Amino acid sequence: MNIIFTRSFMNLRMGGVTIYVKQLIKHLDDTEFSIINLVGLEKKRFLNAVELVNWSNVSIKRDLFLFFITFPFKIIKHRADVVHLNPSLEVKGLFRDGFFLLIGKLFNLKSVVFIHGWNEKTASKIKSCHLFSTIFKMIYNRSDIIVVLANEFKHSLREIGLKTKIIVETTMVDDEMVPIKNVYNKCISSNHSNKINILFLARIERSKGIYEAIDTFVILRQKYSNIRLIVAGDGNDLSEVKKYVDSIGSHGIDFIGYISGKTKEAVLLNSDIYLFPTTYGEGMPISLLEAMALGNAVITRYVGGIPDIFINGKNGFITDSKSPDVYARLIEKMILDQSLLRRIGMNNFNYAQEYFFASKVTKRIESIYLDL
C-alpha cells in the first residue's frame, strides 16, 4: 500500500505533529506500506535529520510550493493508494490539507485526516459561520476517516455536521526512549525519603500552568524540604517566570531549559511526579505520555484528551480545579505514602507500554489503513 504524507517538515523545535509522524513512519511495516513523499523530505533523510530547519528557510518554502504543484503527478507516478493528512484545527491548515484531500479524491485515493491540534476558537467560528461551515463539511465529509485526540473533539465535529467516520486515537511515545529495566526498578524500589523530584515539562506559558506549578511547590516546600521542582522547556513567558521565582525568593526550583533525546530520558527517569496543571486546549500531550512511560505519577486537569486515558487514583490525580492548594494536597498524598507513589508509577509504566508505545500505536494506524 502506497501512502502519501503531506506534512512532515521539522520545525525549529520538533512539535507534536512532527514527532508523531516521524515515529509512525519509523515503525510502519516496510513490507506492507510504502511512504511516497514527505513534502520534499524522503523517508531516510527525514528520519535521520539532525539539523533543525526553520520555516523562513527559502528551500523549505520552495519544497512546499513544488509539492503543491507536483502533488497530482506524484499520485500517478507512485500509484498512491492513501493520502494521510495531519492538519491542526486552524484555518490555514484546514484549507491547505483540504486542497490535498480534494485532489486525492479526484484520483480515487483513500484518505486519513488526523487532526492533532485543536483550536476551540476555530471550532466556534466554523459552527457560527454558515459559509465556513458549509465549505468545511463539503471538503471533510469526503474523507474516509477522521482521527482526533479526544472524545470531546469528536463530539464537536459531529455538532458541526461531519457525517464521516471519526475515531479517537492517542499520540505516541518512542519505544527507544524508555529503558525498560531501569524504569521497572524505579517503580518497585525507589526510596523517596531523601528526595522527591516534581517535574514541569511543557512550553513555559501561563496557559500551561507554570505559575500554578510554582505556587504549588511553594506551598509544599514549607512542609517538605526534600522536594525539588524541575522546570523543563522554553517559551514566551520564561523570563517573566524566572523573575516571579526571584520575587518570591523560593529555593529548590531548577530551570533546565528545552530538553530532548537522552537528556529528556534522564530527567523523566529521575523524576517522581509530573505536574501539569494546564488550562490550554490540549489534544493528547506527548510529554504527559512520556512521563507516564518512565514511571511518574501525574497531577493534571480535565482538559482535551487527557480524561480519555486517565483514571483518577490509578494514574495519579486529575481535577477541575486551578488551585495550587488542591494540587499541593494531591501531591502530599503521595509524599506521605511511598507505596502509593510507586504503585501509580508502575501502573503508568505498564499502561504506556501497552497503549502508547510507538510500535503499538503504529499497529493501530496500520489497521486503519487496511480497513479503508
Coordinates of C-alpha atoms in Angstrom, one line a residue:
M1 CA 0.0 0.0 0.0
N2 CA 1.4 3.4 -1.1
I3 CA 0.8 6.3 1.3
I4 CA 1.4 10.0 0.7
F5 CA 2.1 12.1 3.8
T6 CA 1.6 15.8 3.2
R7 CA 3.1 17.4 6.3
S8 CA 6.3 16.4 7.8
F9 CA 8.7 19.3 8.0
M10 CA 10.8 19.7 11.0
N11 CA 10.3 23.0 12.8
L12 CA 12.8 24.9 14.9
R13 CA 11.6 22.7 17.8
M14 CA 10.1 19.4 16.9
G15 CA 6.5 19.7 17.8
G16 CA 3.9 17.0 18.5
V17 CA 2.9 16.5 14.8
T18 CA 6.5 16.1 13.6
I19 CA 7.4 13.7 16.4
Y20 CA 4.2 11.7 15.8
V21 CA 4.8 11.4 12.0
K22 CA 8.5 10.6 12.5
Q23 CA 7.6 7.7 14.9
L24 CA 4.8 6.5 12.7
I25 CA 7.0 6.3 9.6
K26 CA 9.8 4.7 11.6
H27 CA 7.6 1.8 12.8
L28 CA 5.4 1.2 9.7
D29 CA 5.8 -2.3 8.3
D30 CA 8.0 -1.7 5.2
T31 CA 6.8 -5.0 3.7
E32 CA 3.2 -3.8 3.7
F33 CA 3.4 0.0 3.4
S34 CA 5.4 2.3 1.2
I35 CA 6.0 6.0 2.0
I36 CA 5.9 8.0 -1.2
N37 CA 6.8 11.6 -0.2
L38 CA 7.3 13.7 2.9
V39 CA 6.8 17.2 1.5
G40 CA 10.3 17.4 0.0
L41 CA 12.0 15.1 2.5
E42 CA 12.4 11.4 1.5
K43 CA 11.9 8.8 4.3
K44 CA 15.6 8.2 5.1
R45 CA 16.5 11.9 5.1
F46 CA 13.6 12.7 7.3
L47 CA 14.2 10.0 9.9
N48 CA 17.9 10.7 10.1
A49 CA 17.6 14.5 10.1
V50 CA 19.6 16.1 12.9
E51 CA 19.8 19.8 11.8
L52 CA 16.6 21.5 12.6
V53 CA 15.1 23.8 10.0
N54 CA 13.1 27.0 10.1
W55 CA 10.1 27.9 8.0
S56 CA 11.8 31.1 6.9
N57 CA 14.3 28.9 5.0
V58 CA 13.8 29.6 1.3
S59 CA 14.4 25.9 0.4
I60 CA 11.6 24.9 2.7
K61 CA 9.2 27.3 1.1
R62 CA 10.3 26.1 -2.4
D63 CA 9.8 22.5 -1.5
L64 CA 6.3 23.2 -0.2
F65 CA 5.4 25.1 -3.3
L66 CA 6.7 22.4 -5.5
F67 CA 4.8 19.8 -3.6
F68 CA 1.5 21.6 -4.2
I69 CA 2.3 21.8 -7.9
T70 CA 3.5 18.2 -8.3
F71 CA 1.1 16.5 -6.0
P72 CA -1.2 15.1 -8.7
F73 CA 1.8 13.9 -10.7
K74 CA 3.2 12.1 -7.6
I75 CA -0.1 10.3 -7.2
I76 CA 0.1 9.0 -10.7
K77 CA 3.8 8.2 -10.8
H78 CA 3.8 6.3 -7.5
R79 CA 0.4 4.8 -7.8
A80 CA -0.7 6.2 -4.5
D81 CA -3.5 4.4 -2.5
V82 CA -3.8 6.6 0.5
V83 CA -3.2 10.3 1.4
H84 CA -2.6 10.8 5.1
L85 CA -3.2 14.4 6.2
N86 CA -2.1 15.9 9.6
P87 CA -3.8 19.3 10.0
S88 CA -4.5 21.2 13.2
L89 CA -7.8 22.8 13.6
E90 CA -6.5 26.1 12.2
V91 CA -7.9 28.0 9.2
K92 CA -4.7 27.9 7.1
G93 CA -4.0 24.2 7.8
L94 CA -7.6 23.2 7.1
F95 CA -7.6 24.9 3.7
R96 CA -4.2 23.6 2.8
D97 CA -5.0 20.0 3.6
G98 CA -8.5 20.4 2.2
F99 CA -6.8 21.1 -1.1
F100 CA -4.8 17.8 -0.8
L101 CA -7.9 15.9 0.2
L102 CA -9.9 17.1 -2.8
I103 CA -7.1 16.4 -5.3
G104 CA -6.7 13.0 -3.8
K105 CA -10.4 12.3 -4.2
L106 CA -10.2 13.2 -7.9
F107 CA -7.7 10.3 -8.2
N108 CA -9.8 8.0 -6.0
L109 CA -7.3 7.9 -3.2
K110 CA -8.5 6.8 0.3
S111 CA -7.9 9.4 2.9
V112 CA -7.0 9.6 6.6
V113 CA -7.3 13.0 8.3
F114 CA -5.6 13.1 11.7
I115 CA -6.4 16.4 13.4
H116 CA -3.7 16.8 16.0
G117 CA -4.0 20.3 17.4
W118 CA -7.4 21.7 18.5
N119 CA -8.4 25.4 18.5
E120 CA -11.7 26.0 20.2
K121 CA -11.9 29.4 18.6
T122 CA -11.7 27.9 15.1
A123 CA -14.3 25.3 16.0
S124 CA -16.6 28.0 17.2
K125 CA -16.0 30.0 14.1
I126 CA -16.9 27.0 11.9
K127 CA -20.1 26.4 13.9
S128 CA -21.2 30.1 13.8
C129 CA -20.4 30.9 10.2
H130 CA -22.7 29.3 7.7
L131 CA -20.3 29.8 4.8
F132 CA -17.3 28.4 6.7
S133 CA -19.3 25.5 8.0
T134 CA -20.6 24.6 4.5
I135 CA -17.1 24.7 3.0
F136 CA -15.7 22.7 5.9
K137 CA -18.4 20.0 5.6
M138 CA -18.2 19.9 1.8
I139 CA -14.5 19.1 2.0
Y140 CA -14.0 17.0 5.1
N141 CA -17.1 14.8 4.7
R142 CA -15.2 13.4 1.7
S143 CA -12.6 11.9 3.9
D144 CA -12.8 8.2 4.6
I145 CA -11.9 8.6 8.3
I146 CA -11.0 11.4 10.6
V147 CA -8.8 10.8 13.7
V148 CA -8.9 13.0 16.7
L149 CA -7.3 13.0 20.1
A150 CA -10.3 13.4 22.4
N151 CA -13.9 12.4 22.6
E152 CA -14.9 16.0 23.1
F153 CA -13.3 16.8 19.7
K154 CA -15.3 14.0 18.1
H155 CA -18.5 15.4 19.6
S156 CA -17.7 18.9 18.4
L157 CA -17.1 17.7 14.8
R158 CA -20.5 15.9 14.9
E159 CA -22.1 19.1 16.1
I160 CA -20.6 20.9 13.1
G161 CA -22.2 18.3 10.9
L162 CA -19.5 15.9 9.8
K163 CA -21.0 12.5 8.9
T164 CA -17.9 10.6 8.0
K165 CA -16.3 8.0 10.4
I166 CA -14.5 9.6 13.3
I167 CA -12.3 7.7 15.8
V168 CA -10.3 8.7 18.9
E169 CA -6.6 7.8 19.0
T170 CA -3.6 8.8 21.0
T171 CA -0.2 10.3 20.4
M172 CA 2.8 8.0 21.0
V173 CA 6.0 7.5 22.9
D174 CA 9.2 6.5 21.3
D175 CA 9.9 2.9 22.4
E176 CA 13.7 3.6 22.4
M177 CA 13.5 6.4 25.0
V178 CA 12.2 4.1 27.7
P179 CA 14.9 2.0 29.4
I180 CA 12.6 -0.8 30.5
K181 CA 14.8 -2.4 33.2
N182 CA 15.6 1.0 34.8
V183 CA 12.0 2.2 34.8
Y184 CA 10.9 -1.2 36.3
N185 CA 13.5 -0.9 39.1
K186 CA 12.4 2.7 39.8
C187 CA 8.8 1.6 40.2
I188 CA 9.4 -1.2 42.6
S189 CA 12.3 0.0 44.7
S190 CA 12.6 3.8 44.7
N191 CA 13.1 5.3 48.1
H192 CA 11.6 8.8 48.2
S193 CA 12.6 9.6 51.8
N194 CA 15.6 11.7 50.9
K195 CA 14.3 13.5 47.7
I196 CA 11.2 13.9 45.6
N197 CA 11.5 15.5 42.2
I198 CA 8.5 17.2 40.8
L199 CA 8.7 17.9 37.0
F200 CA 7.0 20.5 35.0
L201 CA 7.8 19.7 31.3
A202 CA 6.0 21.9 28.8
R203 CA 6.2 25.2 27.0
I204 CA 6.7 27.9 29.5
E205 CA 3.5 29.8 29.1
R206 CA 0.8 30.9 31.6
S207 CA -1.9 28.7 29.9
K208 CA 0.3 25.6 30.5
G209 CA 0.0 26.1 34.3
I210 CA 3.6 27.2 35.1
Y211 CA 2.6 29.7 37.7
E212 CA 0.2 27.2 39.4
A213 CA 3.0 24.7 39.4
I214 CA 5.4 27.1 41.1
D215 CA 2.8 28.2 43.7
T216 CA 2.1 24.5 44.4
F217 CA 5.7 23.9 45.0
V218 CA 6.0 26.9 47.3
I219 CA 3.1 25.5 49.5
L220 CA 4.7 22.1 49.7
R221 CA 8.2 23.4 50.3
Q222 CA 7.0 25.0 53.6
K223 CA 6.5 21.5 55.0
Y224 CA 8.9 19.3 53.0
S225 CA 12.5 20.4 52.5
N226 CA 13.3 17.3 50.4
I227 CA 11.3 18.2 47.4
R228 CA 12.6 19.9 44.2
L229 CA 10.8 21.4 41.2
I230 CA 12.4 20.9 37.8
V231 CA 11.1 23.2 35.1
A232 CA 12.0 22.0 31.6
G233 CA 11.1 23.8 28.5
D234 CA 11.3 27.2 26.9
G235 CA 8.6 29.7 25.8
N236 CA 7.4 33.2 25.7
D237 CA 6.9 33.6 29.4
L238 CA 10.2 32.1 30.6
S239 CA 11.9 35.4 31.6
E240 CA 8.8 36.6 33.4
V241 CA 8.5 33.3 35.2
K242 CA 12.1 33.5 36.4
K243 CA 11.5 37.0 37.7
Y244 CA 8.5 35.7 39.5
V245 CA 10.5 33.0 41.2
D246 CA 13.2 35.6 42.2
S247 CA 10.5 37.9 43.6
I248 CA 9.1 35.2 45.9
G249 CA 12.5 34.0 46.9
S250 CA 11.8 30.3 46.6
H251 CA 14.6 27.8 46.8
G252 CA 14.6 24.3 45.2
I253 CA 13.4 25.4 41.7
D254 CA 15.7 24.5 38.8
F255 CA 15.2 25.8 35.3
I256 CA 16.9 23.4 32.9
G257 CA 15.6 24.8 29.5
Y258 CA 14.5 22.8 26.5
I259 CA 15.4 19.1 26.7
S260 CA 15.3 16.3 24.2
G261 CA 16.8 12.9 23.5
K262 CA 18.9 11.3 26.2
T263 CA 18.7 14.4 28.4
K264 CA 14.9 14.2 28.4
E265 CA 15.0 10.5 29.1
A266 CA 17.3 11.1 32.1
V267 CA 15.2 13.9 33.5
L268 CA 12.0 11.8 33.3
L269 CA 13.7 8.8 34.8
N270 CA 14.9 10.8 37.7
S271 CA 11.6 12.5 38.4
D272 CA 8.8 11.1 40.6
I273 CA 5.8 13.3 39.9
Y274 CA 4.8 15.0 36.7
L275 CA 2.8 18.2 37.5
F276 CA 0.8 19.5 34.5
P277 CA -2.0 22.0 35.7
T278 CA -2.7 23.1 32.1
T279 CA -5.7 25.2 31.0
Y280 CA -4.6 25.1 27.4
G281 CA -6.7 23.3 24.7
E282 CA -4.6 20.2 24.8
G283 CA -5.0 17.3 22.4
M284 CA -3.0 14.5 23.9
P285 CA 0.3 15.9 25.2
I286 CA 3.2 13.7 24.3
S287 CA 5.1 14.9 27.4
L288 CA 2.4 13.5 29.7
L289 CA 2.5 10.1 28.0
E290 CA 6.4 10.2 28.2
A291 CA 6.2 10.9 31.9
M292 CA 3.8 8.0 32.4
A293 CA 6.0 5.7 30.3
L294 CA 9.0 6.5 32.6
G295 CA 7.2 5.6 35.7
N296 CA 6.0 9.0 37.0
A297 CA 2.7 9.7 38.8
V298 CA 0.7 12.5 37.2
I299 CA -1.2 15.5 38.6
T300 CA -3.2 17.2 35.9
R301 CA -6.6 18.7 34.8
Y302 CA -9.7 17.6 32.8
V303 CA -8.5 19.1 29.5
G304 CA -8.7 17.9 25.9
G305 CA -7.9 14.2 25.5
I306 CA -6.4 13.7 29.0
P307 CA -9.5 12.4 30.7
D308 CA -10.0 9.8 28.0
I309 CA -6.8 8.0 29.0
F310 CA -6.7 8.9 32.8
I311 CA -8.2 7.1 35.8
N312 CA -8.2 9.2 38.9
G313 CA -6.2 7.5 41.7
K314 CA -4.7 4.9 39.3
N315 CA -2.6 7.1 37.0
G316 CA -2.2 9.9 39.5
F317 CA -4.8 12.6 40.3
I318 CA -6.9 14.7 37.9
T319 CA -9.1 17.6 38.9
D320 CA -11.1 20.5 37.5
S321 CA -9.5 22.9 40.0
K322 CA -6.9 25.5 39.2
S323 CA -6.0 26.0 42.8
P324 CA -2.4 25.3 43.9
D325 CA -3.8 24.3 47.3
V326 CA -5.7 21.5 45.7
Y327 CA -2.6 20.3 43.7
A328 CA -0.5 20.5 46.8
R329 CA -2.9 18.3 48.8
L330 CA -2.9 15.7 46.0
I331 CA 0.9 15.6 45.8
E332 CA 1.1 15.4 49.6
K333 CA -0.9 12.2 49.5
M334 CA 2.0 10.6 47.5
I335 CA 4.7 12.2 49.5
L336 CA 3.2 10.6 52.7
D337 CA 2.6 7.2 51.1
Q338 CA 5.6 5.9 49.2
S339 CA 3.8 2.7 48.3
L340 CA 1.1 4.7 46.6
L341 CA 3.7 6.7 44.6
R342 CA 5.5 3.5 43.5
R343 CA 2.2 1.8 42.6
I344 CA 1.0 4.7 40.5
G345 CA 4.4 4.8 38.7
M346 CA 4.1 1.1 37.9
N347 CA 0.6 1.5 36.7
N348 CA 1.6 4.2 34.3
F349 CA 4.7 2.3 33.1
N350 CA 2.6 -0.8 32.3
Y351 CA -0.2 1.3 30.7
A352 CA 2.2 3.2 28.5
Q353 CA 3.9 0.0 27.2
E354 CA 0.5 -1.5 26.3
Y355 CA -1.2 1.5 24.7
F356 CA 1.2 4.4 24.0
F357 CA 4.5 2.9 22.7
A358 CA 5.0 3.9 19.1
S359 CA 5.2 0.3 18.0
K360 CA 1.7 -0.3 19.5
V361 CA 0.1 2.9 18.2
T362 CA 1.5 2.3 14.7
K363 CA -0.1 -1.2 14.6
R364 CA -3.5 0.5 15.3
I365 CA -2.8 3.0 12.5
E366 CA -1.9 0.2 10.1
S367 CA -5.2 -1.4 10.9
I368 CA -6.9 1.9 9.9
Y369 CA -5.1 1.9 6.5
L370 CA -6.0 -1.7 5.8
D371 CA -9.7 -1.2 6.7
L372 CA -10.1 1.8 4.3

